[in-house]
Short mmCIF file of C-alpha atoms in Angstrom, two decimals:
data_model
loop_
_atom_site.label_atom_id
_atom_site.label_comp_id
_atom_site.label_asym_id
_atom_site.label_seq_id
_atom_site.Cartn_x
_atom_site.Cartn_y
_atom_site.Cartn_z
CA MET U 498 95.00 108.41 121.67
CA GLU U 499 94.59 108.15 125.45
CA ILE U 500 95.54 111.81 125.97
CA GLU U 501 93.13 113.11 123.36
CA LEU U 502 90.42 110.90 124.86
CA LEU U 503 91.20 112.25 128.31
CA LYS U 504 90.78 115.82 127.09
CA ARG U 505 87.50 114.99 125.41
CA LEU U 506 86.09 113.10 128.40
CA VAL U 507 86.97 115.88 130.86
CA SER U 508 85.33 118.45 128.57
CA ILE U 509 81.99 116.63 128.97
CA ARG U 510 80.16 117.53 132.18
CA SER U 511 79.05 114.33 133.92
CA PRO U 512 78.21 114.62 137.65
CA PHE U 513 76.50 111.47 138.92
CA GLY U 514 72.90 111.53 137.80
CA GLU U 515 73.82 113.43 134.63
CA GLU U 516 75.95 110.95 132.69
CA GLY U 517 73.81 110.93 129.52
CA ASP U 518 76.14 113.05 127.35
CA ILE U 519 79.31 111.17 128.20
CA SER U 520 77.55 107.80 127.85
CA ARG U 521 76.40 108.70 124.35
CA PHE U 522 79.88 109.93 123.41
CA ILE U 523 81.61 106.72 124.54
CA ALA U 524 79.06 104.48 122.84
CA SER U 525 79.34 106.41 119.55
CA PHE U 526 83.13 106.56 119.73
CA LEU U 527 83.40 102.78 120.02
CA GLU U 528 80.67 102.03 117.48
CA GLU U 529 82.44 104.19 114.90
CA ARG U 530 85.51 101.97 115.34
CA GLY U 531 83.59 98.82 114.58
CA PHE U 532 82.99 97.43 118.06
CA LYS U 533 79.82 95.64 119.08
CA VAL U 534 78.33 98.06 121.63
CA GLU U 535 75.36 97.71 123.96
CA THR U 536 73.86 100.16 126.44
CA LEU U 537 72.21 99.22 129.71
CA PRO U 538 69.60 101.54 131.28
CA VAL U 539 70.29 102.79 134.80
CA ASP U 540 67.11 104.39 136.10
CA GLY U 541 67.62 108.13 136.56
CA PHE U 542 71.26 108.02 135.39
CA GLY U 543 73.21 107.77 132.14
CA GLU U 544 73.21 104.37 130.47
CA ASP U 545 76.09 101.96 131.08
CA VAL U 546 78.16 101.29 127.96
CA ILE U 547 79.30 97.73 127.19
CA ALA U 548 81.58 96.82 124.26
CA TYR U 549 82.95 93.44 123.25
CA LEU U 550 86.19 92.19 121.72
CA SER U 551 86.50 88.51 120.88
CA GLY U 552 89.67 86.64 121.71
CA ARG U 553 90.77 83.41 123.34
CA LYS U 554 91.31 81.72 126.70
CA THR U 555 90.65 84.36 129.39
CA THR U 556 87.67 86.75 129.62
CA VAL U 557 88.60 90.10 131.13
CA VAL U 558 86.25 92.92 132.15
CA LEU U 559 87.71 96.41 131.83
CA ASN U 560 85.82 98.83 134.04
CA GLY U 561 85.72 102.57 134.59
CA HIS U 562 83.07 104.99 135.82
CA MET U 563 81.88 107.97 133.78
CA ASP U 564 80.54 110.14 136.57
CA THR U 565 82.22 112.77 138.72
CA VAL U 566 81.31 114.65 141.85
CA ASN U 567 80.05 118.21 141.44
CA PRO U 568 82.74 120.92 141.25
CA SER U 569 83.86 122.32 144.59
CA PRO U 570 84.68 125.99 145.25
CA GLY U 571 88.23 127.23 144.86
CA TRP U 572 89.18 126.15 141.34
CA THR U 573 92.07 128.19 139.90
CA ARG U 574 92.31 126.00 136.77
CA ASN U 575 89.76 125.30 134.08
CA PRO U 576 87.61 122.44 135.48
CA TRP U 577 86.83 121.34 131.90
CA GLY U 578 90.49 120.81 131.02
CA GLU U 579 93.80 122.69 131.21
CA LEU U 580 97.28 121.35 130.42
CA ASP U 581 100.33 122.67 132.30
CA GLY U 582 103.51 120.68 131.70
CA ASP U 583 102.90 117.07 132.70
CA ARG U 584 99.75 117.91 134.66
CA PHE U 585 96.33 117.90 133.07
CA TYR U 586 93.80 119.67 135.28
CA GLY U 587 90.07 119.11 135.23
CA LEU U 588 87.07 117.82 137.15
CA GLY U 589 87.27 114.04 137.16
CA SER U 590 90.66 114.08 135.42
CA ALA U 591 92.18 111.69 137.97
CA ASP U 592 88.96 110.18 139.34
CA MET U 593 88.60 108.64 136.89
CA LYS U 594 88.45 109.91 133.33
CA ALA U 595 92.19 109.35 132.89
CA GLY U 596 91.81 105.67 133.77
CA LEU U 597 88.75 105.44 131.53
CA ALA U 598 90.69 107.00 128.64
CA ALA U 599 93.58 104.57 129.18
CA LEU U 600 91.18 101.60 129.15
CA MET U 601 89.49 102.79 125.96
CA SER U 602 92.83 103.33 124.25
CA ALA U 603 94.08 99.89 125.34
CA PHE U 604 90.83 98.29 124.16
CA ILE U 605 91.22 99.85 120.71
CA GLU U 606 94.90 98.87 120.52
CA LEU U 607 94.09 95.25 121.39
CA ALA U 608 91.54 95.15 118.57
CA GLU U 609 94.39 95.69 116.10
CA LEU U 610 95.98 92.38 117.13
CA PRO U 611 95.06 89.01 115.61
CA LYS U 612 92.32 87.29 117.60
CA ARG U 613 94.72 84.54 118.70
CA GLU U 614 96.95 87.14 120.41
CA ARG U 615 94.38 88.71 122.72
CA PRO U 616 91.93 87.57 125.40
CA GLU U 617 88.18 88.00 125.32
CA VAL U 618 87.55 91.54 126.56
CA ILE U 619 84.39 93.23 127.80
CA PHE U 620 84.80 96.99 128.14
CA THR U 621 82.37 98.65 130.58
CA ALA U 622 81.77 102.32 131.40
CA VAL U 623 79.31 102.76 134.25
CA SER U 624 77.19 105.42 135.96
CA ASP U 625 76.79 106.47 139.60
CA GLU U 626 80.01 105.18 141.12
CA GLU U 627 80.18 108.37 143.17
CA GLY U 628 76.68 107.76 144.55
CA TYR U 629 75.41 104.25 145.17
CA SER U 630 77.11 102.21 142.40
CA ARG U 631 73.79 101.80 140.59
CA GLY U 632 75.52 101.36 137.22
CA THR U 633 77.77 98.53 138.34
CA TRP U 634 74.93 96.84 140.22
CA GLU U 635 72.74 96.90 137.09
CA LEU U 636 75.65 95.46 135.13
CA ILE U 637 76.14 92.61 137.59
CA LYS U 638 72.39 91.88 137.76
CA SER U 639 72.21 91.71 133.96
CA GLY U 640 74.36 88.58 133.86
CA LYS U 641 76.48 90.04 131.05
CA LEU U 642 79.66 89.55 133.08
CA ASP U 643 79.02 86.06 134.37
CA ALA U 644 81.62 84.48 132.07
CA ALA U 645 84.39 86.81 133.26
CA ASP U 646 87.57 85.41 134.76
CA LEU U 647 88.96 88.74 135.90
CA VAL U 648 87.99 92.41 136.40
CA LEU U 649 90.48 95.25 135.89
CA VAL U 650 89.33 98.58 137.32
CA ALA U 651 91.14 101.81 136.35
CA GLU U 652 90.58 103.85 139.51
CA PRO U 653 93.52 106.17 140.32
CA THR U 654 96.03 104.27 142.47
CA ASN U 655 99.20 106.26 141.72
CA GLU U 656 100.48 103.28 139.72
CA ARG U 657 100.14 100.94 142.66
CA LEU U 658 98.34 97.60 142.39
CA MET U 659 95.32 97.46 144.69
CA LEU U 660 94.31 93.92 145.64
CA GLY U 661 91.37 94.47 147.95
CA ALA U 662 89.44 96.99 149.98
CA ARG U 663 87.52 97.40 153.20
CA GLY U 664 83.72 97.40 153.10
CA ARG U 665 81.29 99.86 154.61
CA PHE U 666 78.04 100.21 156.53
CA VAL U 667 76.28 103.51 157.13
CA ILE U 668 74.38 103.37 160.42
CA ARG U 669 71.49 105.40 161.80
CA VAL U 670 71.48 105.66 165.58
CA GLU U 671 68.43 107.09 167.34
CA ALA U 672 68.30 107.94 171.04
CA LEU U 673 64.92 108.22 172.77
CA GLY U 674 64.94 110.01 176.11
CA ARG U 675 62.28 111.60 178.29
CA LYS U 676 60.92 115.12 178.00
CA ALA U 677 60.82 117.47 180.98
CA HIS U 678 61.04 121.20 181.68
CA ALA U 679 64.58 122.41 180.97
CA ALA U 680 64.61 124.16 184.35
CA ARG U 681 64.29 120.71 185.95
CA PRO U 682 66.56 118.57 183.70
CA HIS U 683 66.90 115.89 186.37
CA LEU U 684 63.26 114.95 185.74
CA GLY U 685 63.96 114.10 182.12
CA ILE U 686 66.48 112.13 180.08
CA ASN U 687 68.45 114.29 177.65
CA ALA U 688 68.68 112.39 174.37
CA ILE U 689 71.31 114.73 172.90
CA GLU U 690 73.65 114.42 175.87
CA GLU U 691 73.28 110.66 176.09
CA LEU U 692 73.79 110.18 172.35
CA GLY U 693 76.84 112.43 172.52
CA ARG U 694 78.24 110.30 175.33
CA PHE U 695 77.69 107.19 173.20
CA LEU U 696 79.31 108.64 170.06
CA GLY U 697 82.25 109.94 172.05
CA SER U 698 82.92 106.39 173.25
CA LEU U 699 82.96 104.58 169.89
CA TRP U 700 86.75 104.43 170.11
CA ARG U 701 86.35 101.96 172.98
CA ILE U 702 84.99 99.26 170.69
CA ARG U 703 87.60 96.61 169.97
CA LEU U 704 87.78 96.19 166.19
CA ARG U 705 88.73 93.06 164.30
CA ARG U 706 92.07 93.25 162.48
CA HIS U 707 92.77 91.76 159.04
CA ARG U 708 96.36 91.02 158.02
CA LYS U 709 95.99 92.85 154.69
CA LEU U 710 93.17 95.35 155.16
CA GLY U 711 94.04 96.39 158.70
CA SER U 712 91.22 97.36 161.06
CA GLY U 713 87.80 98.80 160.47
CA SER U 714 86.85 102.25 161.72
CA TYR U 715 84.04 104.41 163.08
CA CYS U 716 83.34 108.02 162.15
CA THR U 717 80.30 110.10 163.09
CA LEU U 718 79.05 111.91 159.98
CA HIS U 719 75.99 113.76 161.27
CA ILE U 720 74.11 114.40 164.50
CA GLU U 721 70.91 116.29 165.20
CA GLY U 722 68.44 116.83 167.99
CA SER U 723 66.40 119.69 169.37
CA ALA U 724 64.13 120.67 172.20
CA ASP U 725 60.46 121.61 171.98
CA GLY U 726 60.62 125.02 173.59
CA LEU U 727 62.24 125.14 177.01
CA SER U 728 62.35 121.36 177.31
CA VAL U 729 64.78 118.53 177.77
CA PRO U 730 65.21 117.04 174.26
CA ASP U 731 63.75 113.57 174.15
CA ARG U 732 65.00 112.53 170.70
CA ALA U 733 68.34 112.72 168.87
CA THR U 734 69.75 110.92 165.82
CA ALA U 735 73.18 110.39 164.31
CA ILE U 736 74.59 108.95 161.09
CA VAL U 737 77.75 106.92 161.63
CA ASP U 738 80.20 105.49 159.10
CA ARG U 739 81.56 102.03 159.85
CA HIS U 740 84.24 100.64 157.55
CA ILE U 741 84.61 96.89 157.95
CA VAL U 742 87.07 94.08 157.19
CA PRO U 743 86.36 90.39 156.47
CA GLY U 744 84.73 88.71 159.44
CA GLU U 745 82.70 91.79 160.38
CA ASP U 746 79.09 91.50 159.27
CA TRP U 747 76.05 93.60 160.16
CA GLU U 748 74.97 91.45 163.09
CA ARG U 749 78.43 91.71 164.64
CA VAL U 750 78.52 95.49 164.19
CA LYS U 751 75.04 95.96 165.64
CA ALA U 752 75.90 93.74 168.60
CA GLU U 753 79.08 95.67 169.41
CA LEU U 754 77.17 98.96 169.39
CA LEU U 755 74.47 97.61 171.67
CA GLY U 756 77.20 96.17 173.89
CA LEU U 757 78.84 99.57 174.18
CA ALA U 758 75.51 101.15 175.11
CA GLU U 759 75.07 98.57 177.85
CA ARG U 760 78.57 99.14 179.24
CA LEU U 761 77.96 102.89 179.32
CA LYS U 762 74.63 102.31 181.09
CA LEU U 763 72.92 104.74 178.75
CA ARG U 764 69.66 106.07 180.13
CA VAL U 765 68.07 106.39 176.67
CA GLU U 766 66.50 103.75 174.50
CA LEU U 767 68.87 103.25 171.57
CA ARG U 768 67.65 102.19 168.13
CA ILE U 769 70.30 101.06 165.63
CA GLU U 770 69.66 100.31 161.97
CA LYS U 771 71.49 100.35 158.66
CA PHE U 772 70.93 103.49 156.63
CA GLU U 773 68.71 102.53 153.74
CA ARG U 774 70.41 102.47 150.31
CA PRO U 775 69.09 101.49 146.85
CA THR U 776 71.89 98.99 146.22
CA PRO U 777 73.39 96.21 148.37
CA ASP U 778 75.94 96.68 151.14
CA MET U 779 79.54 97.28 150.10
CA LEU U 780 81.45 94.32 151.48
CA PRO U 781 85.22 93.84 151.80
CA TYR U 782 87.26 91.67 149.45
CA VAL U 783 90.87 90.53 149.01
CA VAL U 784 92.81 89.06 146.08
CA ARG U 785 95.79 86.87 146.96
CA GLU U 786 99.11 88.47 146.01
CA ASN U 787 100.41 85.17 144.61
CA SER U 788 97.23 84.42 142.62
CA ARG U 789 97.46 83.82 138.87
CA PHE U 790 96.32 87.26 137.72
CA ALA U 791 98.04 89.32 140.41
CA GLY U 792 101.27 87.46 139.75
CA ALA U 793 100.98 87.99 135.99
CA PHE U 794 100.36 91.70 136.48
CA ARG U 795 103.38 92.08 138.72
CA ARG U 796 105.63 90.24 136.25
CA VAL U 797 104.51 92.43 133.35
CA HIS U 798 105.07 95.57 135.38
CA ALA U 799 108.57 94.39 136.33
CA ALA U 800 109.40 93.59 132.71
CA LEU U 801 108.31 97.07 131.58
CA PHE U 802 109.79 99.18 134.37
CA GLY U 803 112.38 97.05 136.11
CA ARG U 804 110.38 96.73 139.31
CA GLU U 805 107.16 95.20 140.55
CA PRO U 806 104.35 97.61 141.47
CA GLU U 807 103.80 98.43 145.09
CA VAL U 808 100.84 96.41 146.36
CA THR U 809 98.21 98.32 148.29
CA TYR U 810 94.73 97.83 149.75
CA GLY U 811 91.83 100.27 149.70
CA LYS U 812 90.78 102.01 152.88
CA SER U 813 87.41 102.96 151.42
CA VAL U 814 84.91 101.57 148.94
CA GLY U 815 84.05 101.69 145.25
CA ASP U 816 82.61 99.64 142.42
CA PHE U 817 85.51 97.23 142.91
CA ASN U 818 83.79 95.98 146.08
CA TYR U 819 80.81 94.81 144.02
CA PHE U 820 82.99 93.03 141.46
CA GLY U 821 85.04 91.35 144.17
CA THR U 822 82.03 90.17 146.20
CA TYR U 823 78.70 90.01 144.35
CA LEU U 824 80.23 89.17 140.97
CA GLY U 825 82.78 87.07 142.83
CA LYS U 826 85.68 87.59 140.41
CA PRO U 827 89.32 88.49 141.11
CA THR U 828 89.38 92.29 140.90
CA LEU U 829 92.60 94.21 140.28
CA VAL U 830 92.66 98.01 140.58
CA TYR U 831 95.42 100.00 138.88
CA GLY U 832 95.41 103.55 137.59
CA PRO U 833 97.47 106.68 136.99
CA ILE U 834 99.16 109.20 139.24
CA GLY U 835 97.11 112.27 140.13
CA GLY U 836 95.89 114.42 142.96
CA ASN U 837 93.14 116.55 144.50
CA TRP U 838 90.42 113.97 143.89
CA HIS U 839 86.97 115.36 144.77
CA SER U 840 88.44 118.83 145.34
CA SER U 841 89.51 121.92 143.42
CA ASP U 842 92.31 121.78 140.83
CA GLU U 843 92.12 118.01 140.40
CA TRP U 844 94.94 116.81 138.14
CA VAL U 845 96.49 113.77 136.53
CA SER U 846 99.97 113.10 135.14
CA ILE U 847 99.97 112.83 131.34
CA GLU U 848 103.06 110.62 131.32
CA SER U 849 101.45 108.34 133.89
CA VAL U 850 98.30 107.91 131.78
CA THR U 851 100.43 106.69 128.88
CA ARG U 852 102.44 104.35 131.11
CA VAL U 853 99.26 102.90 132.59
CA LYS U 854 97.80 102.28 129.11
CA ARG U 855 100.99 100.44 128.19
CA VAL U 856 100.73 98.23 131.29
CA TYR U 857 97.10 97.38 130.44
CA VAL U 858 97.99 96.34 126.89
CA GLU U 859 100.98 94.18 127.82
CA PHE U 860 99.14 92.56 130.73
CA LEU U 861 96.15 91.67 128.57
CA LYS U 862 98.34 90.33 125.76
CA GLY U 863 100.11 88.10 128.28
CA LEU U 864 96.88 86.36 129.29
CA VAL U 865 96.65 84.28 126.09
#
C-alpha cells in the first residue's frame, strides 16, 4: 500500500501555500477506511489532517508534512512520478511524501490489530513545513496533541535515527553611515564597506559547542545597499542565518554581534533585530539516546535488521523543532533513503520506503 500511496501523493501538486488538493485526498482516503478524521484550518494554506486510532498505554503522534518546494529547473525525470528500478522520482518524493505514505500505510495496518495490541495513535499531516511551519504551530496551539507521550516524524533521514536538531534565528543587520560626495569619501562613512567588514568577520565569534549537536553557525544570506547618485552610501542591510545549539538564546546572539562590532571599532551605527516571522522561533532540542522511546526504537531496528540504526542529529530545522520544544515531547525522526531534496530529479528508494513502514509498525506494536 505504501508504494501506491507514494505514487498518488507525488502525483498531486502541493507546493507550500497550495496544499488544498492533497489535504482533501488524505482526509477522504482515511475517512473511507473508517477512521475518525478532523481537519484544522491553516490560514492561507491547506488544512491539517488529523486522524485517530484508539489503543492502550502510550499515545503516539505520527507526523508528516504535505507540502513541497516549487520545482527547480533541470528536471530530466517526470516531477509528478517516474519509477526506474528501485528509484521513484518525483517532486517531494523523498521530502517527504515517501515518509508520509509509510506513516499512512503503518497507521492503516495498525488498525487491523486488536485494540489491546496497539498504542493510541494520532496521525497528522500538516501544511507549510517548507515555509514557516504554520501547520504544525496551529496543531500545537489547538491542544489536540497535549496527551501525547511521543512524536514520530517521517522526514527523510536515510534510515538513520535523528534524536535532535539545532535551532535557528534569522537576523536583520542594518548599518547607518554618513552621506558625503563620493569624490570626497573621507568626509562620509560608507555603510556598505563597514557592513561588509562586519560580515566578513563573523567567523571570529566564538560559538558555544554542544556534545551532540556540535556548534552553531553563521551564514550571510543577503546584502544590499546603494548610493544616492554620486554619494557615499549611508545605509546598508544584510540578512544573516544563525543556527544555534542549547544554551544560545537571542540575547546571547545579539550580544555577541554587538561585541564583534565593538571590537572591530565599526564607524557605523549598527542595528540588529530578529527577522520577523509569523510563527515562533525554531529552538534546538535533544532526545537522550538511552531514553525509553529511543532505546525501544533501536532494539526494534536491531531485531529486524541485525543492527541498531545509526544515530544522527539535525544540522538544520523543521517541524520536529516545534514538537521537541513547544509541545515538549520526545521527538524521533526516521525516514527512508533518497536524494536530491529541494532540487531536480528528487528520488526515493522503493525498498527503503517498505523497510521504513515495517520499522514503524513493529516499533508501535512494541509500545503496548
